[in-house]
Amino acid sequence: MKFGTKLIHTGHEMDKSTGSLSFPIYHGSTFHQEDIDQPREYDYARSGNPTRKALEETIALLEGGDHGYAFSSGMAATSSVLSILSAGDHILVCEDVYGGTYRISNNYFRRFHMDITFINATDLDEVKNQIKSTTKAIFLETPSNPLLKITDIKSVVKLAQEHGLLVFIDNTFMSPYLQRPLELGVDAVIHSASKFLGGHSDIIGGLVVVKDMALAKRVYAVQNGFGAILGPQDCWLLLRGMKTLKVRMDYQQKNAVKLAEWLTRQEEVSHVYYPGLENHPGRDIHFAQADGPGAVLSFTTRDRERAKKFMKTVQLAAVAVSLGGVETIVSYPVKMSHASMPVQERERLGITDNLIRVSVGLEEIDDLIADFKRALTI
Ligand code: PLP
């Protein structure tokens, strides 16, 4: 079955008992047990809930995994995966991860004596050189946030397997439609489902998918133990939103290609970061591991003043954090997603005060370009 068909025929497209084409929302927090010696599948909704299970099985199917887990946010998903590790474990984290991942790695997990090294994961020699006897896992995000840097997933997995390490990846920017890291040997895929999976800027959620049973048990122990689960109403919203993932992504990606190409020709724009552009570093690697460039791009303006003016005067796009919704969203990483990163670190990475990130939406591209043109030249 092809991906677009899978999105509609997940095994949960219908409520088997009534024929309803919308999966029921089970609000029950607890479940009556007819026989205490024969417990039912569900007992308490932190441990399991039928609507959540439908979502968890759906994302597992789409990612090509065996076990899915739904969390109350993308950060809850990331934190829960990192929480399967222990004090003293060393983790390599790619240096331009989402700002929130950077923040919890630095400010939280280090307090629990996890040893964290930020690395440029696009440089395989650096990855290799940073592995030590206590290293247990590598955390990747590709394309990265916000500079769309590309990491060679297969090569990192090979290195990791040689050293017995786990590989986790934040697949939020791509979604399983464009990139399925488990097929490349990654151990756990993480999503902020608040983005392309939900698709309508109306839900905060996180998802994790793994293949290996032993790893699944470790993730489930944290999900059930910490309890950062996604509620049934939000599970349903996500199940609904995901049905249109392919059509949304196809259209948004087409728009993003056109917008990126147009931006490269603008005098006020000094650089465009987008894997869909011919000169984007790592483009060939990206297209060997993903089925499209996605719908997120970043660009720099000639200077900070122009970037600020653009953010003030752009009209069609929402000025907001987040991405992946039906509406175009522009964000200013220095003050938004990466505000918690020290200035020197940001500047070293190229996250400068003239950088703007764009999540391209479903508007007509001519209208978007006209709006961007006005905001770049006003
Ligand atoms: N990963 C990426 C790539 C993100 O962009 C975000 C949020 O912006 C997150 C993780 C965190 O997800 P959430 O906001 O759902 O906690």
Coordinates of C-alpha atoms and ligand atoms in Angstrom, one line a residue:
M1 CA 0.0 0.0 0.0
K2 CA 1.3 3.4 -0.9
F3 CA 1.8 6.1 1.8
G4 CA -1.3 8.2 0.8
T5 CA -3.5 5.2 1.0
K6 CA -2.0 4.1 4.3
L7 CA -2.9 7.5 5.7
I8 CA -6.6 6.8 5.1
H9 CA -6.6 3.0 5.7
T10 CA -4.7 2.7 9.0
G11 CA -6.8 -0.1 10.4
H12 CA -8.6 2.6 12.6
E13 CA -10.5 4.3 9.8
M14 CA -13.7 3.0 11.1
D15 CA -15.2 2.1 14.5
K16 CA -15.8 -1.6 14.1
S17 CA -18.8 -1.8 16.4
T18 CA -20.8 1.0 14.8
G19 CA -19.3 1.6 11.4
S20 CA -18.6 5.3 12.3
L21 CA -15.9 6.7 10.0
S22 CA -14.6 8.8 12.8
F23 CA -12.7 6.9 15.5
P24 CA -14.5 7.3 18.9
I25 CA -13.0 9.5 21.6
Y26 CA -12.9 7.4 24.8
H27 CA -12.9 9.8 27.7
G28 CA -12.9 7.2 30.4
S29 CA -10.0 7.5 32.9
T30 CA -10.6 4.1 34.4
F31 CA -12.1 0.8 33.2
H32 CA -14.4 -1.7 34.9
Q33 CA -12.8 -5.1 35.4
E34 CA -15.3 -8.0 35.3
D35 CA -12.8 -10.4 36.7
I36 CA -9.8 -9.3 38.7
D37 CA -8.0 -12.4 37.7
Q38 CA -8.5 -11.7 34.0
P39 CA -7.7 -8.0 33.6
R40 CA -9.0 -6.3 30.5
E41 CA -6.7 -4.6 28.0
Y42 CA -7.3 -1.3 29.6
D43 CA -7.4 -0.5 33.3
Y44 CA -6.4 3.1 33.7
A45 CA -6.0 5.7 31.0
R46 CA -2.5 6.8 31.9
S47 CA -1.4 3.3 31.1
G48 CA -3.5 2.9 28.0
N49 CA -6.6 4.4 26.2
P50 CA -8.3 3.1 23.1
T51 CA -8.2 6.5 21.2
R52 CA -4.5 6.9 22.1
K53 CA -3.8 3.4 21.0
A54 CA -5.4 4.0 17.6
L55 CA -3.1 7.0 17.2
E56 CA -0.1 5.1 18.5
E57 CA -0.7 2.3 16.1
T58 CA -1.2 4.7 13.2
I59 CA 2.1 6.5 13.7
A60 CA 3.9 3.2 14.1
L61 CA 2.4 2.1 10.8
L62 CA 3.3 5.3 9.0
E63 CA 6.9 5.3 10.3
G64 CA 7.4 1.6 9.5
G65 CA 7.9 0.8 13.2
D66 CA 6.2 -1.6 15.6
H67 CA 5.4 0.4 18.7
G68 CA 4.1 4.0 18.9
Y69 CA 3.7 6.3 22.0
A70 CA 1.8 9.5 22.2
F71 CA 2.9 12.3 24.6
S72 CA 1.5 15.6 25.7
S73 CA 4.0 17.6 23.6
G74 CA 7.0 17.1 21.4
M75 CA 9.2 18.1 24.3
A76 CA 7.5 15.5 26.5
A77 CA 8.4 12.9 23.8
T78 CA 12.0 14.0 23.6
S79 CA 12.4 14.2 27.3
S80 CA 10.8 10.8 27.8
V81 CA 13.2 9.2 25.2
L82 CA 16.2 10.8 26.8
S83 CA 14.9 9.6 30.2
I84 CA 15.5 6.0 29.3
L85 CA 19.2 6.8 29.8
S86 CA 21.0 7.1 33.1
A87 CA 23.3 9.3 35.1
G88 CA 26.8 8.9 33.8
D89 CA 25.7 8.0 30.2
H90 CA 27.2 10.1 27.5
I91 CA 25.0 11.4 24.7
L92 CA 26.0 13.1 21.5
V93 CA 23.4 15.7 20.5
C94 CA 23.5 17.5 17.1
E95 CA 24.4 21.1 17.8
D96 CA 21.6 22.8 15.9
V97 CA 18.7 20.8 17.4
Y98 CA 15.4 22.5 18.2
G99 CA 16.1 25.2 20.9
G100 CA 13.9 23.3 23.4
T101 CA 16.0 20.1 23.0
Y102 CA 19.1 22.2 23.5
R103 CA 17.6 23.7 26.6
I104 CA 16.6 20.5 28.3
S105 CA 19.9 18.8 27.4
N106 CA 21.9 21.7 28.9
N107 CA 19.8 22.8 31.8
Y108 CA 18.0 19.7 32.9
F109 CA 19.6 16.4 31.9
R110 CA 23.1 17.7 32.9
R111 CA 21.7 18.3 36.4
F112 CA 21.0 14.5 36.6
H113 CA 24.7 13.9 35.6
M114 CA 24.1 12.9 32.1
D115 CA 27.2 13.8 30.1
I116 CA 26.1 15.7 26.9
T117 CA 28.3 16.8 24.1
F118 CA 26.9 18.9 21.2
I119 CA 28.4 17.9 17.9
N120 CA 28.3 18.9 14.3
A121 CA 26.6 15.7 13.1
T122 CA 27.1 16.6 9.5
D123 CA 30.8 15.9 10.1
L124 CA 31.2 12.1 10.5
D125 CA 34.8 12.4 11.7
E126 CA 33.6 14.7 14.5
V127 CA 30.8 12.2 15.4
K128 CA 33.4 9.4 15.5
N129 CA 36.0 11.3 17.5
Q130 CA 33.5 12.3 20.2
I131 CA 32.4 8.7 20.9
K132 CA 33.8 7.5 24.2
S133 CA 33.4 4.4 26.4
T134 CA 30.4 5.9 28.2
T135 CA 28.6 7.0 25.1
K136 CA 25.2 5.5 24.9
A137 CA 23.2 7.4 22.3
I138 CA 23.3 9.9 19.5
F139 CA 20.4 12.4 19.0
L140 CA 19.9 13.8 15.5
E141 CA 17.7 16.2 13.7
T142 CA 17.9 16.4 9.9
P143 CA 17.2 18.7 8.2
S144 CA 18.2 20.7 11.3
N145 CA 16.5 23.7 12.8
P146 CA 16.7 26.4 11.6
L147 CA 19.6 26.1 9.1
L148 CA 18.4 22.9 7.4
K149 CA 21.8 21.2 7.8
I150 CA 21.8 17.7 6.5
T151 CA 23.1 14.7 8.5
D152 CA 23.8 11.4 6.7
I153 CA 21.5 9.2 8.8
K154 CA 22.8 5.8 7.4
S155 CA 26.4 6.7 8.1
V156 CA 25.7 7.8 11.6
V157 CA 23.7 4.7 12.2
K158 CA 26.6 2.6 10.9
L159 CA 29.0 4.3 13.3
A160 CA 26.6 3.9 16.2
Q161 CA 26.0 0.3 15.5
E162 CA 29.8 -0.3 15.5
H163 CA 29.9 1.2 19.0
G164 CA 26.6 -0.3 20.3
L165 CA 24.9 3.1 20.6
L166 CA 21.3 4.0 20.1
V167 CA 20.3 6.6 17.6
F168 CA 17.3 8.9 18.2
I169 CA 16.0 11.3 15.6
D170 CA 13.6 14.3 15.7
N171 CA 11.7 13.8 12.4
T172 CA 9.4 16.7 12.9
F173 CA 10.4 18.8 9.8
M174 CA 10.0 15.9 7.4
S175 CA 7.1 13.8 8.8
P176 CA 7.0 10.1 7.9
Y177 CA 5.7 11.0 4.5
L178 CA 9.1 12.4 3.4
Q179 CA 11.5 10.5 5.7
R180 CA 11.3 7.2 7.6
P181 CA 14.4 7.0 9.7
L182 CA 13.6 3.5 11.2
E183 CA 14.0 2.1 7.7
L184 CA 17.6 3.5 7.8
G185 CA 18.4 1.8 11.1
V186 CA 17.5 4.6 13.6
D187 CA 16.2 3.2 16.9
A188 CA 13.7 5.8 17.9
V189 CA 11.9 8.4 15.9
I190 CA 10.5 11.5 17.7
H191 CA 7.9 14.0 16.5
S192 CA 6.5 17.2 17.6
A193 CA 3.1 16.3 16.4
S194 CA 2.1 19.9 16.9
K195 CA 3.6 20.6 13.5
F196 CA 3.0 18.8 10.1
L197 CA 1.2 15.8 11.6
G198 CA -1.5 17.8 13.3
G199 CA -1.2 20.3 10.5
H200 CA -3.7 22.9 11.7
S201 CA -1.9 24.8 14.5
D202 CA -4.5 23.6 17.0
I203 CA -2.8 20.9 19.0
I204 CA 0.3 20.3 21.1
G205 CA 1.4 16.7 21.0
G206 CA 4.4 14.4 20.7
L207 CA 5.0 11.0 19.2
V208 CA 7.7 8.3 19.5
V209 CA 8.1 5.2 17.3
V210 CA 10.5 2.3 17.9
K211 CA 10.9 -1.1 16.4
D212 CA 12.8 -3.1 19.0
M213 CA 10.7 -4.6 21.8
A214 CA 13.2 -4.1 24.5
L215 CA 13.5 -0.4 23.7
A216 CA 9.8 -0.2 23.4
K217 CA 9.5 -1.4 27.0
R218 CA 11.9 1.2 28.2
V219 CA 10.0 4.0 26.4
Y220 CA 6.6 2.7 27.7
A221 CA 8.0 2.5 31.3
V222 CA 8.7 6.3 31.1
Q223 CA 5.4 7.1 29.4
N224 CA 3.4 5.2 32.0
G225 CA 5.7 6.2 34.9
F226 CA 6.1 9.9 34.2
G227 CA 2.6 10.1 32.7
A228 CA 3.2 12.8 30.1
I229 CA 0.5 11.2 27.9
L230 CA -1.6 12.8 25.2
G231 CA -5.3 13.2 26.1
P232 CA -8.0 11.4 24.0
Q233 CA -9.4 14.6 22.5
D234 CA -6.0 15.6 21.2
C235 CA -5.3 12.0 20.0
W236 CA -8.5 12.3 17.9
L237 CA -7.6 15.7 16.5
L238 CA -4.2 14.2 15.5
L239 CA -5.8 11.2 13.9
R240 CA -8.0 13.5 11.9
G241 CA -5.2 15.9 10.9
M242 CA -2.9 13.1 9.8
K243 CA -5.3 11.9 7.1
T244 CA -4.5 14.9 5.0
L245 CA -0.7 14.9 5.7
K246 CA 0.2 13.9 2.1
V247 CA -1.9 16.4 0.3
R248 CA -0.9 19.2 2.6
M249 CA 2.7 18.4 2.4
D250 CA 2.7 18.0 -1.4
Y251 CA 1.1 21.4 -1.8
Q252 CA 3.1 23.2 0.9
Q253 CA 6.4 21.7 -0.5
K254 CA 5.5 22.9 -4.0
N255 CA 5.0 26.4 -2.6
A256 CA 8.2 26.2 -0.6
V257 CA 10.2 25.3 -3.7
K258 CA 8.8 28.3 -5.6
L259 CA 9.2 30.6 -2.6
A260 CA 12.8 29.5 -2.0
E261 CA 13.8 30.0 -5.7
W262 CA 12.1 33.4 -5.7
L263 CA 13.9 34.4 -2.5
T264 CA 17.3 33.6 -4.1
R265 CA 16.7 36.2 -6.7
Q266 CA 15.9 39.1 -4.3
E267 CA 18.4 41.8 -3.7
E268 CA 17.4 42.2 0.0
V269 CA 18.1 38.5 0.6
S270 CA 21.7 37.4 1.3
H271 CA 21.2 33.6 1.6
V272 CA 18.5 31.0 1.4
Y273 CA 18.7 27.7 3.3
Y274 CA 16.5 25.0 1.8
P275 CA 17.4 21.4 0.8
G276 CA 15.3 21.9 -2.4
L277 CA 17.9 24.3 -3.8
E278 CA 20.6 23.0 -6.1
N279 CA 23.5 24.6 -4.0
H280 CA 22.2 23.5 -0.6
P281 CA 25.1 21.6 1.2
G282 CA 24.1 18.0 1.8
R283 CA 21.4 18.1 -0.8
D284 CA 22.4 14.8 -2.4
I285 CA 22.5 13.1 1.0
H286 CA 19.1 14.5 1.8
F287 CA 17.5 13.2 -1.4
A288 CA 19.1 9.8 -0.8
Q289 CA 17.3 9.5 2.6
A290 CA 14.2 11.6 2.1
D291 CA 11.5 11.9 -0.6
G292 CA 11.3 15.7 -0.7
P293 CA 12.8 18.9 0.6
G294 CA 9.8 19.7 2.9
A295 CA 8.1 23.0 3.5
V296 CA 10.4 24.8 5.9
L297 CA 13.1 27.1 4.7
S298 CA 15.2 29.9 6.2
F299 CA 16.7 33.0 4.7
T300 CA 18.9 35.9 5.8
T301 CA 18.3 39.5 4.9
R302 CA 21.1 41.9 4.1
D303 CA 21.0 43.1 7.7
R304 CA 19.1 42.9 11.0
E305 CA 17.0 46.1 10.3
R306 CA 15.6 44.6 7.1
A307 CA 14.8 41.3 8.9
K308 CA 13.0 43.2 11.7
K309 CA 11.1 45.4 9.1
F310 CA 10.1 42.2 7.2
M311 CA 8.7 40.6 10.4
K312 CA 6.8 43.8 11.2
T313 CA 5.3 44.3 7.8
V314 CA 4.6 40.9 6.4
Q315 CA 0.8 40.5 6.3
L316 CA -0.3 37.1 5.0
A317 CA 2.1 35.1 7.1
A318 CA 1.6 34.7 10.8
V319 CA 4.5 35.9 12.9
A320 CA 4.8 33.1 15.4
V321 CA 6.8 30.2 16.8
S322 CA 5.9 26.8 15.4
L323 CA 5.6 25.4 11.9
G324 CA 3.8 22.9 9.8
G325 CA 0.3 24.4 9.9
V326 CA -1.9 25.2 6.9
E327 CA -1.0 28.9 7.2
T328 CA 2.4 30.3 6.4
I329 CA 4.3 31.1 9.6
V330 CA 7.5 33.2 9.8
S331 CA 9.6 33.1 12.9
Y332 CA 12.7 34.9 14.1
P333 CA 14.8 32.2 15.7
V334 CA 17.1 34.5 17.7
K335 CA 14.1 35.8 19.7
M336 CA 11.9 32.7 19.4
S337 CA 13.0 29.1 19.0
H338 CA 16.6 29.6 19.8
A339 CA 16.4 32.4 22.4
S340 CA 17.7 30.1 25.1
M341 CA 20.9 29.5 23.2
P342 CA 23.9 31.7 24.3
V343 CA 24.6 34.4 21.7
Q344 CA 28.1 33.3 21.0
E345 CA 26.9 29.8 20.4
R346 CA 24.1 31.0 18.1
E347 CA 26.5 33.1 16.1
R348 CA 29.0 30.3 15.8
L349 CA 26.2 28.2 14.3
G350 CA 25.0 30.9 12.0
I351 CA 21.8 31.6 13.8
T352 CA 22.2 35.4 13.4
D353 CA 19.9 38.3 13.9
N354 CA 19.1 38.7 10.2
L355 CA 17.8 35.1 10.0
I356 CA 14.1 34.3 9.3
R357 CA 12.5 30.9 9.2
V358 CA 9.5 30.2 7.1
S359 CA 7.0 27.4 7.3
V360 CA 5.2 27.6 4.0
G361 CA 1.5 27.1 4.1
L362 CA -1.4 26.4 1.7
E363 CA -1.9 29.9 0.4
E364 CA -1.7 30.6 -3.3
I365 CA 2.0 31.1 -4.0
D366 CA 1.4 34.3 -6.0
D367 CA -0.2 35.9 -3.0
L368 CA 2.6 34.8 -0.7
I369 CA 5.3 36.1 -3.1
A370 CA 3.5 39.4 -3.5
D371 CA 3.3 39.8 0.3
F372 CA 7.0 38.8 0.8
K373 CA 8.1 41.2 -1.9
R374 CA 6.3 44.1 -0.3
A375 CA 7.7 43.2 3.2
L376 CA 11.2 42.9 1.8
T377 CA 11.2 46.2 -0.1
I378 CA 8.9 48.5 1.9
Ligands
PLP1 N1 11.2 19.4 17.6 C1 11.1 20.4 16.7 C2 11.9 20.3 15.4 C3 10.3 21.5 16.9 O1 10.2 22.5 16.0 C4 9.6 21.6 18.2 C5 8.7 22.7 18.5 O2 8.8 23.8 17.9 C6 9.7 20.6 19.1 C7 10.5 19.5 18.8 C8 9.0 20.6 20.4 O3 7.7 20.2 20.2 P1 6.5 20.8 21.1 O4 6.4 22.3 20.9 O5 5.3 20.0 20.6 O6 6.8 20.4 22.5

